[in-house]
Amino acid sequence: MKNVTCSLATTEKQISACYPLMYQLRPHLNQSEFIEQVICQQQSGYQILQAFRDKTLSGVAGFIIGHKLAWGKHMYVDDLITDIQQRSLGVGAIMLQWLEQNALQHGCGQLRLDSGVQRFAAHKFYLREGFVISSHHFAKSLPPSN
Ligand SMILES: CC(C)(COP(=O)(O)OP(=O)(O)OC[C@H]1O[C@@H](n2cnc3c(N)ncnc32)[C@H](O)[C@@H]1OP(=O)(O)O)[C@@H](O)C(=O)NCCC(=O)NCCS
């Protein structure tokens, strides 16, 4: 799609501009917590992709390149969201294409992500985009440490 362009959000102003979209996916974070958390995660290599449709910010994706014994060098997509007003226009597919190209350029052998069990529409999207359901993800909440 010619009217969608992707780039990395690198400045605090750009990251801050991603908040209203990221809030749609991560509503537990207020704006300052979001900025603080992104700056913290950047120390480990976290980055945010921003997708503009006709110059309007329409989608964002948080990701990190890492290594694991199980997966080798891979790109993990932490967060992927298209603005609720702009869905089914191909923005999500273009962000995934950008992420895949970036992963290839960095020598990653896999793209990986988790998606909540209730996100049936997103699962349909990922399957359409060539992902397979490869594992069950288990999680256990722990009491806060003092
Ligand atoms: C999943 C998501 C990123 C796809 O982005 P998108 O820009 O709509 O993607 P595309 O236009 O390339 O593909 C659209 C397809 O995604 C799927 N889809 C998933 N959720 C959808 C939604 N809420 N609205 C419309 N399509 C959705 C459909 O299969 C759709 O195909 P269709 O247009 O033929 O019906 C986007 O729908 C979204 O942000 N969903 C809510 C947040 C979310 O669940 N993120 C994934 C977290 S793991």
PDB file of C-alpha atoms in Angstrom, residues 22-143:
ATOM      1  CA  MET A  22      -0.395   1.953  22.539  1.00  0.00           C
ATOM      2  CA  TYR A  23      -2.992   2.838  25.191  1.00  0.00           C
ATOM      3  CA  GLN A  24      -5.608   1.002  23.084  1.00  0.00           C
ATOM      4  CA  LEU A  25      -3.570  -2.178  23.651  1.00  0.00           C
ATOM      5  CA  ARG A  26      -1.967  -1.426  27.043  1.00  0.00           C
ATOM      6  CA  PRO A  27      -4.580   0.634  28.930  1.00  0.00           C
ATOM      7  CA  HIS A  28      -2.985  -0.115  32.313  1.00  0.00           C
ATOM      8  CA  LEU A  29      -0.172   2.376  31.563  1.00  0.00           C
ATOM      9  CA  ASN A  30      -0.627   6.132  31.819  1.00  0.00           C
ATOM     10  CA  GLN A  31       1.450   8.332  29.529  1.00  0.00           C
ATOM     11  CA  SER A  32       4.329   8.975  31.919  1.00  0.00           C
ATOM     12  CA  GLU A  33       4.496   5.317  32.962  1.00  0.00           C
ATOM     13  CA  PHE A  34       4.565   4.362  29.276  1.00  0.00           C
ATOM     14  CA  ILE A  35       7.494   6.722  28.502  1.00  0.00           C
ATOM     15  CA  GLU A  36       9.372   5.591  31.596  1.00  0.00           C
ATOM     16  CA  GLN A  37       8.821   1.923  30.749  1.00  0.00           C
ATOM     17  CA  VAL A  38       9.893   2.376  27.110  1.00  0.00           C
ATOM     18  CA  ILE A  39      13.086   4.167  28.181  1.00  0.00           C
ATOM     19  CA  CYS A  40      13.783   1.314  30.602  1.00  0.00           C
ATOM     20  CA  GLN A  41      13.145  -1.370  27.969  1.00  0.00           C
ATOM     21  CA  GLN A  42      15.289   0.496  25.413  1.00  0.00           C
ATOM     22  CA  GLN A  43      18.294  -0.385  27.595  1.00  0.00           C
ATOM     23  CA  SER A  44      17.653  -4.002  26.571  1.00  0.00           C
ATOM     24  CA  GLY A  45      17.095  -3.191  22.891  1.00  0.00           C
ATOM     25  CA  TYR A  46      13.338  -2.549  22.755  1.00  0.00           C
ATOM     26  CA  GLN A  47      12.237  -0.388  19.813  1.00  0.00           C
ATOM     27  CA  ILE A  48       8.931   1.003  18.531  1.00  0.00           C
ATOM     28  CA  LEU A  49       7.883   0.958  14.911  1.00  0.00           C
ATOM     29  CA  GLN A  50       5.402   3.630  13.840  1.00  0.00           C
ATOM     30  CA  ALA A  51       3.224   3.302  10.718  1.00  0.00           C
ATOM     31  CA  PHE A  52       1.750   6.406   9.099  1.00  0.00           C
ATOM     32  CA  ARG A  53      -1.204   6.192   6.721  1.00  0.00           C
ATOM     33  CA  ASP A  54      -1.523   9.404   4.721  1.00  0.00           C
ATOM     34  CA  LYS A  55       0.791  10.987   7.333  1.00  0.00           C
ATOM     35  CA  THR A  56      -1.521  10.004  10.224  1.00  0.00           C
ATOM     36  CA  LEU A  57      -0.045   7.717  12.858  1.00  0.00           C
ATOM     37  CA  SER A  58      -2.127   4.574  12.328  1.00  0.00           C
ATOM     38  CA  GLY A  59      -0.210   1.709  13.894  1.00  0.00           C
ATOM     39  CA  VAL A  60       2.611   0.974  16.305  1.00  0.00           C
ATOM     40  CA  ALA A  61       4.636  -2.122  17.127  1.00  0.00           C
ATOM     41  CA  GLY A  62       7.089  -2.706  19.970  1.00  0.00           C
ATOM     42  CA  PHE A  63       9.783  -5.291  19.321  1.00  0.00           C
ATOM     43  CA  ILE A  64      13.161  -6.570  20.413  1.00  0.00           C
ATOM     44  CA  ILE A  65      15.864  -8.691  18.827  1.00  0.00           C
ATOM     45  CA  GLY A  66      17.162 -11.407  21.120  1.00  0.00           C
ATOM     46  CA  HIS A  67      18.812 -14.775  21.414  1.00  0.00           C
ATOM     47  CA  LYS A  68      17.484 -17.940  23.007  1.00  0.00           C
ATOM     48  CA  LEU A  69      18.770 -21.490  23.110  1.00  0.00           C
ATOM     49  CA  ALA A  70      15.397 -22.635  21.805  1.00  0.00           C
ATOM     50  CA  TRP A  71      14.914 -20.101  18.996  1.00  0.00           C
ATOM     51  CA  GLY A  72      18.383 -18.814  18.144  1.00  0.00           C
ATOM     52  CA  LYS A  73      18.528 -15.178  17.035  1.00  0.00           C
ATOM     53  CA  HIS A  74      14.970 -13.950  16.651  1.00  0.00           C
ATOM     54  CA  MET A  75      12.748 -10.895  16.672  1.00  0.00           C
ATOM     55  CA  TYR A  76      10.069 -10.863  19.374  1.00  0.00           C
ATOM     56  CA  VAL A  77       7.072  -8.607  18.773  1.00  0.00           C
ATOM     57  CA  ASP A  78       5.860  -7.400  22.171  1.00  0.00           C
ATOM     58  CA  ASP A  79       3.069  -5.087  21.061  1.00  0.00           C
ATOM     59  CA  LEU A  80       1.227  -4.645  17.753  1.00  0.00           C
ATOM     60  CA  ILE A  81      -1.760  -2.398  17.282  1.00  0.00           C
ATOM     61  CA  THR A  82      -3.546  -0.561  14.512  1.00  0.00           C
ATOM     62  CA  ASP A  83      -5.744   2.386  15.504  1.00  0.00           C
ATOM     63  CA  ILE A  84      -9.305   1.180  15.990  1.00  0.00           C
ATOM     64  CA  GLN A  85     -10.490   3.624  13.272  1.00  0.00           C
ATOM     65  CA  GLN A  86      -7.973   2.295  10.734  1.00  0.00           C
ATOM     66  CA  ARG A  87      -8.255  -1.475  10.878  1.00  0.00           C
ATOM     67  CA  SER A  88      -8.610  -3.811   7.883  1.00  0.00           C
ATOM     68  CA  LEU A  89      -6.788  -1.318   5.643  1.00  0.00           C
ATOM     69  CA  GLY A  90      -3.536  -3.282   5.486  1.00  0.00           C
ATOM     70  CA  VAL A  91      -1.585  -1.303   8.099  1.00  0.00           C
ATOM     71  CA  GLY A  92      -1.017  -4.379  10.281  1.00  0.00           C
ATOM     72  CA  ALA A  93       0.234  -6.434   7.347  1.00  0.00           C
ATOM     73  CA  ILE A  94       2.632  -3.649   6.317  1.00  0.00           C
ATOM     74  CA  MET A  95       4.017  -3.394   9.863  1.00  0.00           C
ATOM     75  CA  LEU A  96       4.603  -7.151   9.909  1.00  0.00           C
ATOM     76  CA  GLN A  97       6.341  -6.965   6.511  1.00  0.00           C
ATOM     77  CA  TRP A  98       8.602  -4.172   7.825  1.00  0.00           C
ATOM     78  CA  LEU A  99       9.375  -6.196  10.967  1.00  0.00           C
ATOM     79  CA  GLU A 100      10.141  -9.308   8.929  1.00  0.00           C
ATOM     80  CA  GLN A 101      12.523  -7.383   6.632  1.00  0.00           C
ATOM     81  CA  ASN A 102      14.221  -5.780   9.626  1.00  0.00           C
ATOM     82  CA  ALA A 103      14.546  -9.180  11.326  1.00  0.00           C
ATOM     83  CA  LEU A 104      16.108 -10.648   8.169  1.00  0.00           C
ATOM     84  CA  GLN A 105      18.527  -7.709   7.878  1.00  0.00           C
ATOM     85  CA  HIS A 106      19.657  -8.394  11.455  1.00  0.00           C
ATOM     86  CA  GLY A 107      20.189 -12.094  10.815  1.00  0.00           C
ATOM     87  CA  CYS A 108      17.175 -13.331  12.755  1.00  0.00           C
ATOM     88  CA  GLY A 109      15.863 -16.759  11.908  1.00  0.00           C
ATOM     89  CA  GLN A 110      12.396 -16.276  13.378  1.00  0.00           C
ATOM     90  CA  LEU A 111       9.660 -13.808  14.216  1.00  0.00           C
ATOM     91  CA  ARG A 112       7.930 -14.643  17.501  1.00  0.00           C
ATOM     92  CA  LEU A 113       5.020 -13.215  19.494  1.00  0.00           C
ATOM     93  CA  ASP A 114       2.389 -14.083  22.061  1.00  0.00           C
ATOM     94  CA  SER A 115      -1.255 -13.214  21.604  1.00  0.00           C
ATOM     95  CA  GLY A 116      -3.877 -13.375  24.352  1.00  0.00           C
ATOM     96  CA  VAL A 117      -6.141 -16.396  24.068  1.00  0.00           C
ATOM     97  CA  GLN A 118      -9.185 -14.122  23.758  1.00  0.00           C
ATOM     98  CA  ARG A 119      -7.821 -12.235  20.721  1.00  0.00           C
ATOM     99  CA  PHE A 120      -9.458 -14.446  18.110  1.00  0.00           C
ATOM    100  CA  ALA A 121      -9.443 -11.754  15.411  1.00  0.00           C
ATOM    101  CA  ALA A 122      -5.719 -11.160  15.908  1.00  0.00           C
ATOM    102  CA  HIS A 123      -5.112 -14.918  15.691  1.00  0.00           C
ATOM    103  CA  LYS A 124      -6.890 -14.969  12.346  1.00  0.00           C
ATOM    104  CA  PHE A 125      -4.660 -12.100  11.205  1.00  0.00           C
ATOM    105  CA  TYR A 126      -1.429 -13.834  12.297  1.00  0.00           C
ATOM    106  CA  LEU A 127      -2.422 -17.120  10.667  1.00  0.00           C
ATOM    107  CA  ARG A 128      -3.204 -15.236   7.456  1.00  0.00           C
ATOM    108  CA  GLU A 129       0.249 -13.622   7.654  1.00  0.00           C
ATOM    109  CA  GLY A 130       1.986 -16.993   7.770  1.00  0.00           C
ATOM    110  CA  PHE A 131       2.450 -17.530  11.507  1.00  0.00           C
ATOM    111  CA  VAL A 132       1.789 -20.916  13.084  1.00  0.00           C
ATOM    112  CA  ILE A 133       0.638 -21.607  16.655  1.00  0.00           C
ATOM    113  CA  SER A 134       3.790 -23.252  17.959  1.00  0.00           C
ATOM    114  CA  SER A 135       3.398 -23.475  21.736  1.00  0.00           C
ATOM    115  CA  HIS A 136       1.246 -22.952  24.801  1.00  0.00           C
ATOM    116  CA  HIS A 137       2.341 -20.004  26.923  1.00  0.00           C
ATOM    117  CA  PHE A 138       2.093 -20.530  30.714  1.00  0.00           C
ATOM    118  CA  ALA A 139       2.169 -17.676  33.203  1.00  0.00           C
ATOM    119  CA  LYS A 140       2.024 -17.485  37.003  1.00  0.00           C
ATOM    120  CA  SER A 141       1.532 -14.262  38.957  1.00  0.00           C
ATOM    121  CA  LEU A 142       3.902 -13.788  41.887  1.00  0.00           C
ATOM    122  CA  PRO A 143       3.465 -11.656  45.015  1.00  0.00           C
TER     123      PRO A 143
END
